[in-house]
Every structure is written in C-alpha cells, then in structure tokens.
PDB file of C-alpha atoms and ligand atoms in Angstrom:
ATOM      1  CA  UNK A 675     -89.176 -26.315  87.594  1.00 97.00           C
ATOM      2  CA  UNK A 676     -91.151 -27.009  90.914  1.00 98.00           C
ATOM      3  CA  UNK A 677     -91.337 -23.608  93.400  1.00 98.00           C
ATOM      4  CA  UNK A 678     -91.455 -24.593  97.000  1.00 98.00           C
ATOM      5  CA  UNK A 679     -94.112 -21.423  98.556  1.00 97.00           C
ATOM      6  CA  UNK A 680     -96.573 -20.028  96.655  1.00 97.00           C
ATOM      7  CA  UNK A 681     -95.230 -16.746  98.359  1.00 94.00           C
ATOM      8  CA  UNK A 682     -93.850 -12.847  96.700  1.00 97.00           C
ATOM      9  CA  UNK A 683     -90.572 -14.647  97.393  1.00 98.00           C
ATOM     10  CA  UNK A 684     -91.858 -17.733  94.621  1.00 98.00           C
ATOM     11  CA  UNK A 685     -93.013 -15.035  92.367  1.00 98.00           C
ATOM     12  CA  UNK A 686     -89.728 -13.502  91.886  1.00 98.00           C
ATOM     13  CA  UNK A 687     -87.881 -16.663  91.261  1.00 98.00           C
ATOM     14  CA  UNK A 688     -91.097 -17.736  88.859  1.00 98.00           C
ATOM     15  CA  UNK A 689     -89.967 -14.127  87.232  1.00 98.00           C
ATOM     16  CA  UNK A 690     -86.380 -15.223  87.075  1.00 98.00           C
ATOM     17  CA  UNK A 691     -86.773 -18.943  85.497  1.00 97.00           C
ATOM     18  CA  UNK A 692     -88.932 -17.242  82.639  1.00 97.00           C
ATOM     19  CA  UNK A 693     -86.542 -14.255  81.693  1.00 96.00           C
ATOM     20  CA  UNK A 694     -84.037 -17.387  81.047  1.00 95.00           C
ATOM     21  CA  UNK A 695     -86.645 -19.286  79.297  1.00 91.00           C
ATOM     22  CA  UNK A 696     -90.145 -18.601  78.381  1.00 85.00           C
ATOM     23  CA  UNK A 697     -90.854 -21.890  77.266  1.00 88.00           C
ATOM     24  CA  UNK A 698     -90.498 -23.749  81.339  1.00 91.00           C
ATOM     25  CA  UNK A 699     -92.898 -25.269  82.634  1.00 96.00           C
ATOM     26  CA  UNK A 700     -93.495 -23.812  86.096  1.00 97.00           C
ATOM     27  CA  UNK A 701     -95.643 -25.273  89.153  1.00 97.00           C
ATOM     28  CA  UNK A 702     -95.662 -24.420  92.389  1.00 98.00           C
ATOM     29  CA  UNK A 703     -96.193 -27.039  95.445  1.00 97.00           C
ATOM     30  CA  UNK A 704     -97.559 -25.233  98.795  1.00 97.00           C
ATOM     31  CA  UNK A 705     -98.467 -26.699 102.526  1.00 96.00           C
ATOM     32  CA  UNK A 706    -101.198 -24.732 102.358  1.00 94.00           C
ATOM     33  CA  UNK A 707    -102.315 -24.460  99.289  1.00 83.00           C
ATOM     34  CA  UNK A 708    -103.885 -21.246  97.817  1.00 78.00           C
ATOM     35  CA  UNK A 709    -106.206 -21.815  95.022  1.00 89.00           C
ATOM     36  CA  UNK A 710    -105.402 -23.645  91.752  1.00 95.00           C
ATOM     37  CA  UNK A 711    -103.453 -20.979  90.162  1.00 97.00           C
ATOM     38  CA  UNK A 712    -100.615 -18.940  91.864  1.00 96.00           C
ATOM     39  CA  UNK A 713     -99.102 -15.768  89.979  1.00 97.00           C
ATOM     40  CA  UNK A 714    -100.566 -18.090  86.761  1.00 96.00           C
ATOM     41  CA  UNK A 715     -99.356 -21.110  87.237  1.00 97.00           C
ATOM     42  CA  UNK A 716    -100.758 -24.042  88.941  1.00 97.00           C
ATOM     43  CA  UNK A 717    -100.607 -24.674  92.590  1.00 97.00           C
ATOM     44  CA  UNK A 718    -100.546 -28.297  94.177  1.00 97.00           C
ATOM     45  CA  UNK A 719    -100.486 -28.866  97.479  1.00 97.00           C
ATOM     46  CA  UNK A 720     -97.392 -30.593  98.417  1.00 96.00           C
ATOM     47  CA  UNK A 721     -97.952 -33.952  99.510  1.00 94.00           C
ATOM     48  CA  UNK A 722    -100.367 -34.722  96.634  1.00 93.00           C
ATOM     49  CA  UNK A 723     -97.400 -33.713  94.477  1.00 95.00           C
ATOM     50  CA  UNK A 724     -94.650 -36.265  92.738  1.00 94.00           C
ATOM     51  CA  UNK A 725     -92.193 -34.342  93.666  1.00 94.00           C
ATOM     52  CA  UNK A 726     -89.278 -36.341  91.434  1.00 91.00           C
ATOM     53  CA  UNK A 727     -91.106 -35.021  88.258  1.00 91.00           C
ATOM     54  CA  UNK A 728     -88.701 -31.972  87.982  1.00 95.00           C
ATOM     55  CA  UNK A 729     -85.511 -30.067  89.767  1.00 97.00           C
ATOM     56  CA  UNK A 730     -87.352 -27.664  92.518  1.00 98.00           C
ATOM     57  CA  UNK A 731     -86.744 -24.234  94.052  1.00 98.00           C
ATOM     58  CA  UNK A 732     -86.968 -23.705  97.854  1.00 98.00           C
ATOM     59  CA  UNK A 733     -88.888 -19.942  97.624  1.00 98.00           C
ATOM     60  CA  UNK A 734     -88.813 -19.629 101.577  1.00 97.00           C
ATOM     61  CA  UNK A 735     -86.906 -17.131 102.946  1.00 96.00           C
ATOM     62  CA  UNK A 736     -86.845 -18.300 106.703  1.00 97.00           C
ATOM     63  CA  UNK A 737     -83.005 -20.006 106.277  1.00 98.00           C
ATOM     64  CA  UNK A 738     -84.361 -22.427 109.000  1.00 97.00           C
ATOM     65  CA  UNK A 739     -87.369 -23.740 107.582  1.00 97.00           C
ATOM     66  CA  UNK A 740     -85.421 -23.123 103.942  1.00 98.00           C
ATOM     67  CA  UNK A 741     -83.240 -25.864 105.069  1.00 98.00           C
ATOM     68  CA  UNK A 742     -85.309 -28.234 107.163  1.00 98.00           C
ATOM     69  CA  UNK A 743     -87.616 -28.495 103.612  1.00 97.00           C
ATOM     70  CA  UNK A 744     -83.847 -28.934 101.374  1.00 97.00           C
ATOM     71  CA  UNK A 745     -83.208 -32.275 103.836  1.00 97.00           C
ATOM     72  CA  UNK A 746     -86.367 -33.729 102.451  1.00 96.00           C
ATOM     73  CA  UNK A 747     -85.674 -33.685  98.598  1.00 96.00           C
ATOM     74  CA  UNK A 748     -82.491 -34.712  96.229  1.00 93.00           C
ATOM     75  CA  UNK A 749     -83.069 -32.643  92.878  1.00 96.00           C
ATOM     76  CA  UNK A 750     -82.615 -29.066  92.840  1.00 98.00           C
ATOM     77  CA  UNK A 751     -82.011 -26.073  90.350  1.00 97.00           C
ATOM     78  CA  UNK A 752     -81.012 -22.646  90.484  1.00 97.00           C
ATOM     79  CA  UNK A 753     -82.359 -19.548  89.603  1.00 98.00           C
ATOM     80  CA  UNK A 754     -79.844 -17.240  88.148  1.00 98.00           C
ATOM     81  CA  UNK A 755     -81.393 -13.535  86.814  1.00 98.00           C
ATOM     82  CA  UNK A 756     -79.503 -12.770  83.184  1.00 98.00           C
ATOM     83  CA  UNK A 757     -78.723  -9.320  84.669  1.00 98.00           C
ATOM     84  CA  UNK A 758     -76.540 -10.634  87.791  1.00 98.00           C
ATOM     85  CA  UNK A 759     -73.418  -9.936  86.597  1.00 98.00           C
ATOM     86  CA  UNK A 760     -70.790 -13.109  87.873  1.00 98.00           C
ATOM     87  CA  UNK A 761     -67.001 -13.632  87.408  1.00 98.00           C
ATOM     88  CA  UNK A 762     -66.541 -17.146  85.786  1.00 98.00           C
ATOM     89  CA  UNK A 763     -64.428 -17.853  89.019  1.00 98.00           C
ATOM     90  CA  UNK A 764     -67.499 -17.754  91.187  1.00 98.00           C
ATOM     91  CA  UNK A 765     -68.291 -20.845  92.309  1.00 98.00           C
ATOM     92  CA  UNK A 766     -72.499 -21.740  92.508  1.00 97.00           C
ATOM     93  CA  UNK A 767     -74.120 -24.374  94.267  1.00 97.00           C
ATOM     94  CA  UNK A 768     -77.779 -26.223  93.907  1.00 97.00           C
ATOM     95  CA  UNK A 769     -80.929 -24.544  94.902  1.00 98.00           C
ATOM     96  CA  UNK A 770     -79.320 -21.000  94.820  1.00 98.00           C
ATOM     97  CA  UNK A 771     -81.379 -18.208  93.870  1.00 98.00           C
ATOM     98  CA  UNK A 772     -79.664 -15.150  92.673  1.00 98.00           C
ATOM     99  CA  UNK A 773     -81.866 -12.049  91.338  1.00 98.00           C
ATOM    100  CA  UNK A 774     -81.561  -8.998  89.223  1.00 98.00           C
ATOM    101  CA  UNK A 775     -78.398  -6.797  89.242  1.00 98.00           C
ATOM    102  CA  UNK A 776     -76.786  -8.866  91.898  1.00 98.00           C
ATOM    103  CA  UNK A 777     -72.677  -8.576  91.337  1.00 98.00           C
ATOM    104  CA  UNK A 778     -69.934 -11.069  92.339  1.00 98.00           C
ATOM    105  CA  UNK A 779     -66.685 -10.843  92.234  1.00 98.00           C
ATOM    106  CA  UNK A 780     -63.670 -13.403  91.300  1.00 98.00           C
ATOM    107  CA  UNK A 781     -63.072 -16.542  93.551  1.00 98.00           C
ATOM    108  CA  UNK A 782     -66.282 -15.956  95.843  1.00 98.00           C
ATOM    109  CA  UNK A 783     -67.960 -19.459  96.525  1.00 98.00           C
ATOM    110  CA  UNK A 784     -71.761 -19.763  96.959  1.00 98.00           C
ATOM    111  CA  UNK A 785     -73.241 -22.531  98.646  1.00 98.00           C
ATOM    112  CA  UNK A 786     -76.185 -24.115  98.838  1.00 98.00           C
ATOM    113  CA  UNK A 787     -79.887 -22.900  98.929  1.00 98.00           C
ATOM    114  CA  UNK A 788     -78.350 -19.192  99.413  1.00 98.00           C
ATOM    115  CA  UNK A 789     -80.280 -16.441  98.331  1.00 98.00           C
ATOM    116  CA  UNK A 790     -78.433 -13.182  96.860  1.00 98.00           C
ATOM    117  CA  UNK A 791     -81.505 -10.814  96.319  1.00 98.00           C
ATOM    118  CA  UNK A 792     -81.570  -7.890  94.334  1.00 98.00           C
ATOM    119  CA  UNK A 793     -78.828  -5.899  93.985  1.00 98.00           C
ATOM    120  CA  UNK A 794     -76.327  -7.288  96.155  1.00 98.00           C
ATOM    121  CA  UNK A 795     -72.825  -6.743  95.539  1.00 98.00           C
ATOM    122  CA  UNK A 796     -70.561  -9.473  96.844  1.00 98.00           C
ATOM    123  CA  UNK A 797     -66.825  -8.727  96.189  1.00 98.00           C
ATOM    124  CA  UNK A 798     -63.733 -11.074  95.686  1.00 98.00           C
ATOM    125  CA  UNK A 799     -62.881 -14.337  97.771  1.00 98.00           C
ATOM    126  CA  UNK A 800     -66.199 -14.272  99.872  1.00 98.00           C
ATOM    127  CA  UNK A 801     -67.607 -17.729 101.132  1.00 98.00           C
ATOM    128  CA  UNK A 802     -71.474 -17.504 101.296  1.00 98.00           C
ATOM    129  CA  UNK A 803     -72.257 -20.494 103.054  1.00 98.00           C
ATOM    130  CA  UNK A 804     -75.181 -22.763 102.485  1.00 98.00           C
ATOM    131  CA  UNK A 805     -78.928 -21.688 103.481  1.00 98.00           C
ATOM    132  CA  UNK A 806     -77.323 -17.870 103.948  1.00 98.00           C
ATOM    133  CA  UNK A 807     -79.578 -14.726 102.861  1.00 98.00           C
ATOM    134  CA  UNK A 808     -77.801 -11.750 101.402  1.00 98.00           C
ATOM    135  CA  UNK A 809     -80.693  -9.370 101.006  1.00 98.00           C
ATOM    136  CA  UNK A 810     -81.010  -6.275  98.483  1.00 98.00           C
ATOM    137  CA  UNK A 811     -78.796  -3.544  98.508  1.00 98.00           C
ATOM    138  CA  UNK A 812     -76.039  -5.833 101.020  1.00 99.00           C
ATOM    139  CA  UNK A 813     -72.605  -4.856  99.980  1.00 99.00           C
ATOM    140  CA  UNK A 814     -70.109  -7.270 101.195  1.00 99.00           C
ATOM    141  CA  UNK A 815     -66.013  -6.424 101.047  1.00 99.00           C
ATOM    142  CA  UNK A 816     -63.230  -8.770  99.812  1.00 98.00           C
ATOM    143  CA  UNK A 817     -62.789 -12.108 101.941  1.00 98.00           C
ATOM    144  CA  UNK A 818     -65.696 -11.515 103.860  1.00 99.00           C
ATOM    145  CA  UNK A 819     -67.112 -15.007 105.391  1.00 98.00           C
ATOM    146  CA  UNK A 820     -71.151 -15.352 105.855  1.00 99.00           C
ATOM    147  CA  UNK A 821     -71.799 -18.535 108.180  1.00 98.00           C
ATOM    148  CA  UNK A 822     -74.984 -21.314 107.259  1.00 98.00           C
ATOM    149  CA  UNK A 823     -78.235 -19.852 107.504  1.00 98.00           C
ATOM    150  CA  UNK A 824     -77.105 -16.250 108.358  1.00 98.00           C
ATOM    151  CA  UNK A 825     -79.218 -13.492 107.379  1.00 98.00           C
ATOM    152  CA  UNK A 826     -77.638 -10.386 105.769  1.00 98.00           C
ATOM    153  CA  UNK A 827     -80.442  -7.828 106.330  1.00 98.00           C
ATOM    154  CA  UNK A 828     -81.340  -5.157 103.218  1.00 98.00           C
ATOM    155  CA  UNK A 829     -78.915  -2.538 102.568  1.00 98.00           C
ATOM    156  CA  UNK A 830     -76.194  -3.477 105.253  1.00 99.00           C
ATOM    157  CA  UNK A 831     -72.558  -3.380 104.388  1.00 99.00           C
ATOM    158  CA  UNK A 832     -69.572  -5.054 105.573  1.00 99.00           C
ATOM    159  CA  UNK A 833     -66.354  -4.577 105.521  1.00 98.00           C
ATOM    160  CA  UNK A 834     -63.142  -6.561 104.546  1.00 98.00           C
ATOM    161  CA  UNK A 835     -62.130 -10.435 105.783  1.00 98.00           C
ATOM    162  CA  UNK A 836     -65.087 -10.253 108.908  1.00 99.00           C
ATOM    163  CA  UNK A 837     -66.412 -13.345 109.835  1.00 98.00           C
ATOM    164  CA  UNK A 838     -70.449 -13.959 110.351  1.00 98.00           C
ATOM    165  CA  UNK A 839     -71.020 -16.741 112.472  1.00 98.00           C
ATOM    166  CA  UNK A 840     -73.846 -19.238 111.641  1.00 98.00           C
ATOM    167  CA  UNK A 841     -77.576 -18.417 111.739  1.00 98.00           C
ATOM    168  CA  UNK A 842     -76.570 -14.959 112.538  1.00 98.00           C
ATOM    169  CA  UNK A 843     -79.083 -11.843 111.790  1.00 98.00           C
ATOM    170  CA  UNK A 844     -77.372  -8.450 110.755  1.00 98.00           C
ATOM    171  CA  UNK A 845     -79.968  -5.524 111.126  1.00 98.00           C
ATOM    172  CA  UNK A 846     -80.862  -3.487 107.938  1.00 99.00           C
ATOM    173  CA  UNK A 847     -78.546  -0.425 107.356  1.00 98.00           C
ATOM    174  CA  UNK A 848     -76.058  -1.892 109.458  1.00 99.00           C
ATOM    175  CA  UNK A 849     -72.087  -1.855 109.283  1.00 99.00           C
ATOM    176  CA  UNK A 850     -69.948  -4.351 110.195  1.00 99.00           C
ATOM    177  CA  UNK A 851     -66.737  -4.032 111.046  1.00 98.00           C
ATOM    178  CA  UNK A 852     -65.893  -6.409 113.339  1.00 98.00           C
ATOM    179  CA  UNK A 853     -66.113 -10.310 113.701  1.00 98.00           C
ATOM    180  CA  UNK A 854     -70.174 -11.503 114.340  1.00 98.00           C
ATOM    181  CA  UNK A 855     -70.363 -15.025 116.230  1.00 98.00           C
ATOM    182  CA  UNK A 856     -72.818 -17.854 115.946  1.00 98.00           C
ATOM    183  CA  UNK A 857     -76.526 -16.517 116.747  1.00 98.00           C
ATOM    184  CA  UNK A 858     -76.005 -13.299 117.179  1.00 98.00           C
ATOM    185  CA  UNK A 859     -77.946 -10.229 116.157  1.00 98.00           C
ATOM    186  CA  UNK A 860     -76.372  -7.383 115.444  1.00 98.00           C
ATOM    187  CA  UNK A 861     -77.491  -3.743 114.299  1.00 98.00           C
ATOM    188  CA  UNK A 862     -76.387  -0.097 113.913  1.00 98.00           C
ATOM    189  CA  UNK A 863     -73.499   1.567 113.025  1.00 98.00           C
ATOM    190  CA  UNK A 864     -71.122   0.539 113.702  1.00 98.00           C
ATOM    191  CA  UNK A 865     -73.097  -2.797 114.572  1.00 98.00           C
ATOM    192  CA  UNK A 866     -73.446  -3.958 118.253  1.00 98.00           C
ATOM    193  CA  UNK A 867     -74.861  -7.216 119.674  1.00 98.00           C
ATOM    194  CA  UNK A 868     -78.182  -6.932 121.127  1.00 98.00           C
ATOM    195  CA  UNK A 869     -79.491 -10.464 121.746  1.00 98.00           C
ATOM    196  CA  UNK A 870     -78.624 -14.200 120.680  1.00 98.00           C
ATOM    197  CA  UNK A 871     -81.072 -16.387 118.613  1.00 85.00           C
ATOM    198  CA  UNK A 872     -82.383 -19.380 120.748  1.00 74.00           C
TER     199      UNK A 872
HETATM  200  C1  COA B1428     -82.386  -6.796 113.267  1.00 79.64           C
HETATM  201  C2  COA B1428     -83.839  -7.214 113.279  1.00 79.64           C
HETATM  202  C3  COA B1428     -83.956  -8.681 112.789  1.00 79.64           C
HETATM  203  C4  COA B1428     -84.298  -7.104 114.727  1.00 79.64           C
HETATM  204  O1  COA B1428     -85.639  -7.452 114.814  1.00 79.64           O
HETATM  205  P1  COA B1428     -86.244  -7.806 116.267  1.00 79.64           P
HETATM  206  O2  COA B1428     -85.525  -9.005 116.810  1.00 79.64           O
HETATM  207  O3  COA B1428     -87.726  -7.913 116.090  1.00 79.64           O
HETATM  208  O4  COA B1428     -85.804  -6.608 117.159  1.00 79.64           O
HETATM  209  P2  COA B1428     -86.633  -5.328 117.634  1.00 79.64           P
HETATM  210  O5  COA B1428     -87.427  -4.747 116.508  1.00 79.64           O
HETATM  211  O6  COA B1428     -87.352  -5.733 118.893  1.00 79.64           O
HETATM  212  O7  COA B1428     -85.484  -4.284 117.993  1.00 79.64           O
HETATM  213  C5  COA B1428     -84.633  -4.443 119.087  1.00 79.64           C
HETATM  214  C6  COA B1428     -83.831  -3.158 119.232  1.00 79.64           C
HETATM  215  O8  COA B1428     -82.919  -3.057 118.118  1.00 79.64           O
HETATM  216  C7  COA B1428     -83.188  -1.858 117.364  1.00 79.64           C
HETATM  217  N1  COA B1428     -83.059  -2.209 115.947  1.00 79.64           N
HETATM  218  C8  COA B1428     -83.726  -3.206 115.290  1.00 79.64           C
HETATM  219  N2  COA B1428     -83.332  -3.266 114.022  1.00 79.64           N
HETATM  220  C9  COA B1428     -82.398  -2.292 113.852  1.00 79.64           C
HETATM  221  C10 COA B1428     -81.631  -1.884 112.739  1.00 79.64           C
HETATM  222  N3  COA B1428     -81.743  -2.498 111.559  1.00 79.64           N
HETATM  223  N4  COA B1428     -80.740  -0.862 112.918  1.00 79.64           N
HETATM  224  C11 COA B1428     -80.640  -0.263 114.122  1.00 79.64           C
HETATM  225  N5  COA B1428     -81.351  -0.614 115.230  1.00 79.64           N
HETATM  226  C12 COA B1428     -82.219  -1.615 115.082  1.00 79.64           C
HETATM  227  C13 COA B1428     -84.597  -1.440 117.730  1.00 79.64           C
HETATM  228  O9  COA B1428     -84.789  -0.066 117.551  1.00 79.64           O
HETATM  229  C14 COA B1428     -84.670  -1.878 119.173  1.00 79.64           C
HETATM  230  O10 COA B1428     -83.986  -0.930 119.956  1.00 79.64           O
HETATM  231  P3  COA B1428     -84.504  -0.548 121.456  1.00 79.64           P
HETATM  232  O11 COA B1428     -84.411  -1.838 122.243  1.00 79.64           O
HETATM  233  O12 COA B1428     -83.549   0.506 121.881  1.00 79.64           O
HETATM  234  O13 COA B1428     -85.913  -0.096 121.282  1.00 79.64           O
HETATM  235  C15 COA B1428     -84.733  -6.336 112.341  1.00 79.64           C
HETATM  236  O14 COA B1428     -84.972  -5.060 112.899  1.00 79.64           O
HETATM  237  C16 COA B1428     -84.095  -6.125 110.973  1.00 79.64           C
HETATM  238  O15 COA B1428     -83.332  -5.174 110.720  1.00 79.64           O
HETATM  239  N6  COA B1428     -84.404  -7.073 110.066  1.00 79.64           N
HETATM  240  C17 COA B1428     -83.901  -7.083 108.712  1.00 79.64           C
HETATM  241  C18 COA B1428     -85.097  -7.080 107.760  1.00 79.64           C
HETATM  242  C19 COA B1428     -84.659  -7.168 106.322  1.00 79.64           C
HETATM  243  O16 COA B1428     -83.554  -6.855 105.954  1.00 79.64           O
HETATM  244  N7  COA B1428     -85.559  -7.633 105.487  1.00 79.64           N
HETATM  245  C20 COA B1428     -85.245  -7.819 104.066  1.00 79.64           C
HETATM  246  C21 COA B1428     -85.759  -9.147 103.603  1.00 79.64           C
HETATM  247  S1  COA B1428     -85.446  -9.360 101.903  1.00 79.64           S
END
C-alpha cells in the first residue's frame, strides 16, 4: 500500500493496514519529503515515485486538497480497522479510511475517500458522501445525509434525517438539529450558522 502524507493522519492508517496484515509492504510518498524513513517505513518524495506500483491511501485530512490529490490517481484501497464494527448492508467505497471502534449501522452508504475516525457511530440509512470527514466521537442518527467534502467536527452529534450540505464544517461538540446548507459553518448547541466557506 502507498500512504499519500507522511503526516499523524498516515501513521494511523499505516497502524490500520498492519493490524489487518503484518506482512504489507508499506511506503509512504510526500511533497515534501521528510527523511528516508517515516514512522519506519520509507518515504519517497512523490514525483520520483511510480505511483502504479500499488493501490494508495490519501492520509490528508483537508477534504479539499484530499480530493484535488484523488483526481490525479486511478488505484486506490481502503483502510478498514478489525475493531470497526459494520453491518454487511453497509455499503464502502475506494480510498475510505475507517479506524478503531467506529460503528455503522444497516443500509448506510460510504463514499469515496471518506474518513470515519475513531469512534464514530454512524446509524442506519446514512449517506456519507465522497471526500466527507466524520471525526472521533461524531454520532450521527438514522437517515442522516453528510454532503462531499463536509467536515463532521470531533464529538458532534446529529440528529435524525438532517441534511449537511457540501463542504460544510460542523464545530466540535455541536448538535444538529436542523438542515445545514452548502458551505456553511455551524457550531453550538443547538448549532447556529456563523460564516460561509469561500
Ligand atoms: C468550527 C471551527 C472550524 C471554527 O473555526 P474558525 O473558523 O477558526 O472559527 P473561530 O475559532 O474564529 O470561531 C468563531 C466563533 O465561533 C465560536 N466557535 C468556534 N468553534 C466552536 C465550537 N466548536 N462550538 C462552539 N462555538 C465555537 C468561537 O468561540 C467564536 O465565537 P466568537 O466570535 O463569539 O468569539 C472550529 O472551531 C472547530 O470546531 N473545528 C473542529 C475541529 C475538529 O473537530 N478537529 C478534529 C479533527 S480529527
């Protein structure tokens, strides 16, 4: 497997491809690169790497730049942690990262080059749509909709069938209990709208 980022995001999906299999052979690719060896594996800068040699990872958390990277490459894998606990009726999609202790419930689809951190709990019938974050501690209700490349901030919860617009940020801690449009940041409890992302 090829990691995108030699970054603490990278190391925890490194973590997660070797509690599946010890035996993978791991690199990471950077921009920038940091060294020869990241987190002990090797580290190649990116556009001295073939990067058709293997299925890759995205390991950025920035949904943006997470998806203008995914538009330049074909191949990816996943990253699923052996504790995340998934109904067989949950449908995954490529480049998705899911870590430790995350639950999801029956009929919830997942789409591309999301991220469902640690600990999430994602009930029945949600759509996760591609490039979304759903970050640790995020409880999300039945038929709950996240939009592309909306971030889900740590420990917020939401409540039954609300929609989340697309690249929308929801505050840590916050509740939502009402419908989020496109852009739009919202915090507190319950949440409110303080700004729109450019
Ligand atoms: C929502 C968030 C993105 C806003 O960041 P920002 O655009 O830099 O906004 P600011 O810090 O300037 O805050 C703007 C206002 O919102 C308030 N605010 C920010 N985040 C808040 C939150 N989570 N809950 C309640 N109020 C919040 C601030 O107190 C400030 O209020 P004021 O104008 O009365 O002083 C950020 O605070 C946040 O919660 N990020 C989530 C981080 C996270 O979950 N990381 C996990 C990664 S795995």
């Amino acid at each position: 497997m090829i990691i995108y980022g030699a970054s603490g995001h990278g190391k925890v999906i490194c973590d997660i491809i070797k509690c599946n299999s010890s035996q993978e052979k791991i690199v990471f690719v950077d921009d920038a690169q940091k060294g020869n060896y990241f987190y002990n594996h090797p580290v190649f800068l990116t556009k001295d790497y073939d990067m058709h040699q293997d299925q890759l990872i995205i390991a950025i958390g920035n949904n943006l730049i997470r998806r203008k990277v995914a538009s330049r490459y074909i191949n990816f894998g996943q990253a699923i942690h052996p504790t995340a606990v998934l109904s067989k009726t949950v449908s995954l999609s490529p480049g998705t990262v899911i870590m430790a202790n995350v639950s999801c419930n029956a009929d919830t689809q997942i789409g591309e080059h999301v991220i469902l951190n640690t600990s999430c709990s994602i009930d029945h019938d949600c759509e996760i749509h591609d490039f979304a974050h759903i970050s640790p501690n995020v409880s999300l209700a039945g038929n709950v909709k996240v939009g592309t490349g909306s971030h889900i901030g740590i420990g917020a919860t939401v409540i039954q069938g609300i929609k989340i617009g697309n690249f929308a940020t929801i505050g840590a801690g916050t509740v939502v209990i009402n419908d989020i449009p496109d852009g739009a940041t919202a915090v507190g409890i319950p949440a409110k709208i303080i700004k729109f992302n450019k």
